[in-house]
């Protein structure tokens, strides 16, 4: 298992560079599927899509009481995912990680 984590760590960390990183990581992991990298790609892709969807919804508002909590919420989730990728753990992101694993199970 440690060998799988070490081989997939670079791909897993790359996946958390917003949407572009997730797409690059998907192409890096397409040939030799690494389970560790695939887990983090699903997490990062889900976070990127969630970020775009909620950001688009909130773009019509410019109320700091709405926008700032969104940025803090997304930053904490992103930081948690990146930290788990760096530390070699496969923990789903709180609140939404399990959903991302189910929705993107084919990646």
Short mmCIF file of N, CA and C in Angstrom, two decimals:
data_model
loop_
_atom_site.label_atom_id
_atom_site.label_comp_id
_atom_site.label_asym_id
_atom_site.label_seq_id
_atom_site.Cartn_x
_atom_site.Cartn_y
_atom_site.Cartn_z
N UNK A 1 0.82 -1.20 0.00
CA UNK A 1 0.00 0.00 0.00
C UNK A 1 0.86 1.27 0.00
N UNK A 2 1.99 1.25 0.76
CA UNK A 2 2.86 2.42 0.80
C UNK A 2 3.45 2.72 -0.57
N UNK A 3 3.74 1.68 -1.34
CA UNK A 3 4.28 1.87 -2.68
C UNK A 3 3.24 2.54 -3.59
N UNK A 4 1.98 2.14 -3.44
CA UNK A 4 0.89 2.74 -4.21
C UNK A 4 0.74 4.21 -3.87
N UNK A 5 0.84 4.53 -2.58
CA UNK A 5 0.71 5.93 -2.15
C UNK A 5 1.85 6.76 -2.69
N UNK A 6 3.08 6.26 -2.56
CA UNK A 6 4.24 7.01 -3.04
C UNK A 6 4.19 7.25 -4.55
N UNK A 7 3.75 6.25 -5.30
CA UNK A 7 3.66 6.40 -6.75
C UNK A 7 2.55 7.36 -7.15
N UNK A 8 1.49 7.44 -6.37
CA UNK A 8 0.36 8.29 -6.73
C UNK A 8 0.34 9.66 -6.07
N UNK A 9 1.31 9.92 -5.19
CA UNK A 9 1.28 11.17 -4.41
C UNK A 9 1.40 12.42 -5.29
N UNK A 10 2.28 12.39 -6.27
CA UNK A 10 2.45 13.56 -7.15
C UNK A 10 1.16 13.85 -7.92
N UNK A 11 0.53 12.81 -8.41
CA UNK A 11 -0.73 12.98 -9.15
C UNK A 11 -1.80 13.49 -8.21
N UNK A 12 -1.85 12.95 -6.99
CA UNK A 12 -2.87 13.37 -6.02
C UNK A 12 -2.71 14.84 -5.67
N UNK A 13 -1.49 15.29 -5.44
CA UNK A 13 -1.25 16.70 -5.10
C UNK A 13 -1.57 17.59 -6.28
N UNK A 14 -1.21 17.17 -7.48
CA UNK A 14 -1.49 17.94 -8.69
C UNK A 14 -2.99 18.14 -8.88
N UNK A 15 -3.78 17.17 -8.49
CA UNK A 15 -5.23 17.25 -8.71
C UNK A 15 -5.89 18.39 -7.96
N UNK A 16 -5.26 18.89 -6.90
CA UNK A 16 -5.86 19.97 -6.10
C UNK A 16 -5.53 21.36 -6.63
N UNK A 17 -4.94 21.45 -7.81
CA UNK A 17 -4.67 22.77 -8.41
C UNK A 17 -5.89 23.15 -9.25
N UNK A 18 -6.96 23.38 -8.57
CA UNK A 18 -8.27 23.76 -9.13
C UNK A 18 -8.65 22.87 -10.31
N UNK A 19 -9.42 23.38 -11.23
CA UNK A 19 -9.97 22.57 -12.32
C UNK A 19 -8.86 22.07 -13.24
N UNK A 20 -7.91 22.90 -13.55
CA UNK A 20 -6.83 22.54 -14.46
C UNK A 20 -6.01 21.38 -13.87
N UNK A 21 -5.73 21.45 -12.59
CA UNK A 21 -4.96 20.38 -11.94
C UNK A 21 -5.68 19.06 -11.96
N UNK A 22 -6.99 19.09 -11.75
CA UNK A 22 -7.78 17.86 -11.77
C UNK A 22 -7.75 17.24 -13.17
N UNK A 23 -7.84 18.07 -14.19
CA UNK A 23 -7.79 17.55 -15.57
C UNK A 23 -6.41 16.99 -15.91
N UNK A 24 -5.36 17.69 -15.48
CA UNK A 24 -4.00 17.20 -15.72
C UNK A 24 -3.79 15.88 -14.98
N UNK A 25 -4.24 15.82 -13.74
CA UNK A 25 -4.07 14.59 -12.95
C UNK A 25 -4.85 13.43 -13.57
N UNK A 26 -6.02 13.71 -14.11
CA UNK A 26 -6.80 12.66 -14.78
C UNK A 26 -6.02 12.09 -15.96
N UNK A 27 -5.38 12.96 -16.74
CA UNK A 27 -4.61 12.46 -17.89
C UNK A 27 -3.35 11.73 -17.43
N UNK A 28 -2.72 12.17 -16.34
CA UNK A 28 -1.53 11.51 -15.80
C UNK A 28 -1.88 10.11 -15.27
N UNK A 29 -3.09 9.95 -14.77
CA UNK A 29 -3.50 8.70 -14.14
C UNK A 29 -4.28 7.78 -15.10
N UNK A 30 -4.46 8.20 -16.34
CA UNK A 30 -5.31 7.45 -17.26
C UNK A 30 -4.71 6.11 -17.70
N UNK A 31 -3.42 6.06 -17.88
CA UNK A 31 -2.80 4.85 -18.39
C UNK A 31 -2.65 3.77 -17.31
N UNK A 32 -1.94 4.08 -16.26
CA UNK A 32 -1.74 3.15 -15.14
C UNK A 32 -2.53 3.69 -13.95
N UNK A 33 -3.73 3.21 -13.77
CA UNK A 33 -4.60 3.72 -12.71
C UNK A 33 -4.02 3.40 -11.33
N UNK A 34 -3.80 4.45 -10.56
CA UNK A 34 -3.33 4.33 -9.20
C UNK A 34 -4.52 4.61 -8.28
N UNK A 35 -4.90 3.68 -7.40
CA UNK A 35 -6.08 3.87 -6.55
C UNK A 35 -5.99 5.09 -5.64
N UNK A 36 -4.78 5.37 -5.15
CA UNK A 36 -4.59 6.54 -4.28
C UNK A 36 -4.81 7.84 -5.07
N UNK A 37 -4.21 7.92 -6.25
CA UNK A 37 -4.38 9.10 -7.09
C UNK A 37 -5.83 9.23 -7.54
N UNK A 38 -6.47 8.14 -7.90
CA UNK A 38 -7.87 8.18 -8.33
C UNK A 38 -8.78 8.72 -7.23
N UNK A 39 -8.53 8.29 -6.00
CA UNK A 39 -9.32 8.78 -4.86
C UNK A 39 -9.24 10.30 -4.77
N UNK A 40 -8.02 10.83 -4.83
CA UNK A 40 -7.84 12.28 -4.69
C UNK A 40 -8.30 13.04 -5.93
N UNK A 41 -8.21 12.43 -7.10
CA UNK A 41 -8.74 13.08 -8.30
C UNK A 41 -10.25 13.26 -8.17
N UNK A 42 -10.94 12.23 -7.68
CA UNK A 42 -12.39 12.33 -7.47
C UNK A 42 -12.72 13.43 -6.47
N UNK A 43 -11.96 13.52 -5.40
CA UNK A 43 -12.19 14.55 -4.40
C UNK A 43 -11.96 15.95 -4.98
N UNK A 44 -10.83 16.12 -5.68
CA UNK A 44 -10.48 17.42 -6.23
C UNK A 44 -11.43 17.84 -7.35
N UNK A 45 -11.82 16.91 -8.20
CA UNK A 45 -12.76 17.23 -9.28
C UNK A 45 -14.10 17.66 -8.71
N UNK A 46 -14.57 16.93 -7.70
CA UNK A 46 -15.81 17.31 -7.05
C UNK A 46 -15.73 18.68 -6.41
N UNK A 47 -14.62 18.97 -5.75
CA UNK A 47 -14.44 20.30 -5.15
C UNK A 47 -14.43 21.40 -6.22
N UNK A 48 -13.76 21.14 -7.33
CA UNK A 48 -13.70 22.14 -8.40
C UNK A 48 -15.08 22.41 -8.97
N UNK A 49 -15.84 21.36 -9.20
CA UNK A 49 -17.20 21.54 -9.74
C UNK A 49 -18.08 22.25 -8.73
N UNK A 50 -17.96 21.88 -7.45
CA UNK A 50 -18.73 22.55 -6.40
C UNK A 50 -18.37 24.03 -6.32
N UNK A 51 -17.08 24.33 -6.42
CA UNK A 51 -16.61 25.71 -6.38
C UNK A 51 -17.21 26.54 -7.52
N UNK A 52 -17.17 25.99 -8.72
CA UNK A 52 -17.70 26.71 -9.89
C UNK A 52 -19.22 26.88 -9.77
N UNK A 53 -19.91 25.83 -9.35
CA UNK A 53 -21.38 25.89 -9.26
C UNK A 53 -21.84 26.88 -8.21
N UNK A 54 -21.26 26.81 -7.02
CA UNK A 54 -21.67 27.75 -5.97
C UNK A 54 -21.18 29.15 -6.29
N UNK A 55 -19.96 29.27 -6.83
CA UNK A 55 -19.44 30.58 -7.21
C UNK A 55 -20.29 31.26 -8.25
N UNK A 56 -20.74 30.49 -9.23
CA UNK A 56 -21.62 31.05 -10.26
C UNK A 56 -22.95 31.50 -9.66
N UNK A 57 -23.47 30.71 -8.75
CA UNK A 57 -24.73 31.07 -8.09
C UNK A 57 -24.58 32.34 -7.27
N UNK A 58 -23.46 32.47 -6.59
CA UNK A 58 -23.25 33.64 -5.72
C UNK A 58 -22.71 34.85 -6.47
N UNK A 59 -22.40 34.71 -7.74
CA UNK A 59 -21.80 35.82 -8.48
C UNK A 59 -22.74 37.02 -8.62
N UNK A 60 -24.00 36.80 -8.52
CA UNK A 60 -24.95 37.91 -8.60
C UNK A 60 -25.03 38.72 -7.32
N UNK A 61 -24.49 38.19 -6.26
CA UNK A 61 -24.52 38.88 -4.97
C UNK A 61 -23.14 39.43 -4.66
N UNK A 62 -23.10 40.56 -4.07
CA UNK A 62 -21.84 41.02 -3.51
C UNK A 62 -22.12 41.52 -2.10
N UNK A 63 -22.49 40.58 -1.30
CA UNK A 63 -22.72 40.83 0.10
C UNK A 63 -21.66 40.07 0.87
N UNK A 64 -20.81 40.77 1.61
CA UNK A 64 -19.74 40.08 2.34
C UNK A 64 -20.25 39.00 3.29
N UNK A 65 -21.46 39.12 3.76
CA UNK A 65 -22.02 38.10 4.66
C UNK A 65 -22.31 36.79 3.91
N UNK A 66 -22.39 36.86 2.60
CA UNK A 66 -22.63 35.66 1.79
C UNK A 66 -21.34 35.17 1.15
N UNK A 67 -20.57 36.07 0.58
CA UNK A 67 -19.39 35.70 -0.21
C UNK A 67 -18.23 35.22 0.65
N UNK A 68 -17.91 35.91 1.73
CA UNK A 68 -16.76 35.54 2.55
C UNK A 68 -16.90 34.16 3.19
N UNK A 69 -18.05 33.81 3.76
CA UNK A 69 -18.17 32.43 4.28
C UNK A 69 -17.97 31.37 3.20
N UNK A 70 -18.43 31.65 1.98
CA UNK A 70 -18.22 30.71 0.87
C UNK A 70 -16.73 30.51 0.62
N UNK A 71 -15.97 31.59 0.55
CA UNK A 71 -14.54 31.48 0.30
C UNK A 71 -13.85 30.75 1.44
N UNK A 72 -14.24 31.03 2.67
CA UNK A 72 -13.63 30.35 3.81
C UNK A 72 -13.97 28.85 3.78
N UNK A 73 -15.23 28.54 3.51
CA UNK A 73 -15.68 27.15 3.44
C UNK A 73 -14.90 26.38 2.37
N UNK A 74 -14.79 26.92 1.19
CA UNK A 74 -14.09 26.25 0.10
C UNK A 74 -12.59 26.14 0.40
N UNK A 75 -12.01 27.17 1.00
CA UNK A 75 -10.58 27.14 1.34
C UNK A 75 -10.28 26.05 2.36
N UNK A 76 -11.15 25.91 3.35
CA UNK A 76 -10.95 24.87 4.37
C UNK A 76 -11.06 23.48 3.74
N UNK A 77 -12.07 23.26 2.89
CA UNK A 77 -12.23 21.96 2.25
C UNK A 77 -11.04 21.65 1.33
N UNK A 78 -10.61 22.65 0.56
CA UNK A 78 -9.48 22.46 -0.33
C UNK A 78 -8.22 22.16 0.48
N UNK A 79 -7.99 22.93 1.54
CA UNK A 79 -6.81 22.71 2.39
C UNK A 79 -6.81 21.33 3.02
N UNK A 80 -7.98 20.88 3.45
CA UNK A 80 -8.09 19.55 4.04
C UNK A 80 -7.74 18.47 3.01
N UNK A 81 -8.28 18.60 1.82
CA UNK A 81 -7.99 17.62 0.77
C UNK A 81 -6.51 17.61 0.40
N UNK A 82 -5.93 18.78 0.26
CA UNK A 82 -4.50 18.88 -0.08
C UNK A 82 -3.65 18.29 1.04
N UNK A 83 -4.00 18.59 2.28
CA UNK A 83 -3.24 18.06 3.42
C UNK A 83 -3.29 16.54 3.45
N UNK A 84 -4.46 15.96 3.21
CA UNK A 84 -4.55 14.50 3.23
C UNK A 84 -3.77 13.88 2.07
N UNK A 85 -3.74 14.56 0.92
CA UNK A 85 -2.95 14.05 -0.21
C UNK A 85 -1.47 14.09 0.09
N UNK A 86 -1.00 15.16 0.70
CA UNK A 86 0.42 15.29 1.03
C UNK A 86 0.83 14.29 2.10
N UNK A 87 -0.06 14.07 3.08
CA UNK A 87 0.30 13.19 4.20
C UNK A 87 0.05 11.71 3.90
N UNK A 88 -0.42 11.38 2.72
CA UNK A 88 -0.58 9.98 2.33
C UNK A 88 -1.83 9.31 2.89
N UNK A 89 -2.87 10.08 3.12
CA UNK A 89 -4.11 9.55 3.69
C UNK A 89 -5.21 9.54 2.63
N UNK A 90 -6.15 8.64 2.80
CA UNK A 90 -7.31 8.58 1.90
C UNK A 90 -8.58 8.85 2.70
N UNK A 91 -8.67 10.05 3.24
CA UNK A 91 -9.86 10.46 3.98
C UNK A 91 -10.73 11.34 3.09
N UNK A 92 -12.02 11.03 3.01
CA UNK A 92 -12.90 11.89 2.21
C UNK A 92 -13.02 13.28 2.83
N UNK A 93 -13.23 14.26 2.00
CA UNK A 93 -13.45 15.62 2.45
C UNK A 93 -14.75 15.66 3.26
N UNK A 94 -14.75 16.34 4.41
CA UNK A 94 -15.97 16.38 5.23
C UNK A 94 -17.17 16.92 4.44
N UNK A 95 -18.32 16.43 4.75
CA UNK A 95 -19.62 16.83 4.20
C UNK A 95 -19.88 16.32 2.78
N UNK A 96 -18.92 16.44 1.88
CA UNK A 96 -19.18 16.15 0.47
C UNK A 96 -18.28 15.08 -0.14
N UNK A 97 -17.25 14.65 0.56
CA UNK A 97 -16.29 13.70 0.01
C UNK A 97 -16.89 12.36 -0.35
N UNK A 98 -17.78 11.85 0.48
CA UNK A 98 -18.43 10.58 0.18
C UNK A 98 -19.26 10.66 -1.08
N UNK A 99 -19.95 11.77 -1.26
CA UNK A 99 -20.75 11.99 -2.46
C UNK A 99 -19.86 12.04 -3.70
N UNK A 100 -18.71 12.72 -3.60
CA UNK A 100 -17.79 12.80 -4.74
C UNK A 100 -17.29 11.41 -5.13
N UNK A 101 -17.03 10.56 -4.14
CA UNK A 101 -16.55 9.21 -4.43
C UNK A 101 -17.60 8.39 -5.16
N UNK A 102 -18.88 8.59 -4.81
CA UNK A 102 -19.96 7.85 -5.48
C UNK A 102 -20.21 8.38 -6.89
N UNK A 103 -20.25 9.71 -7.03
CA UNK A 103 -20.59 10.32 -8.32
C UNK A 103 -19.49 10.06 -9.36
N UNK A 104 -18.24 10.13 -8.95
CA UNK A 104 -17.12 9.99 -9.87
C UNK A 104 -16.44 8.64 -9.75
N UNK A 105 -17.15 7.60 -9.39
CA UNK A 105 -16.57 6.28 -9.15
C UNK A 105 -15.90 5.68 -10.38
N UNK A 106 -16.22 6.13 -11.56
CA UNK A 106 -15.63 5.56 -12.78
C UNK A 106 -14.29 6.18 -13.16
N UNK A 107 -13.84 7.18 -12.42
CA UNK A 107 -12.55 7.82 -12.74
C UNK A 107 -11.40 7.04 -12.14
#
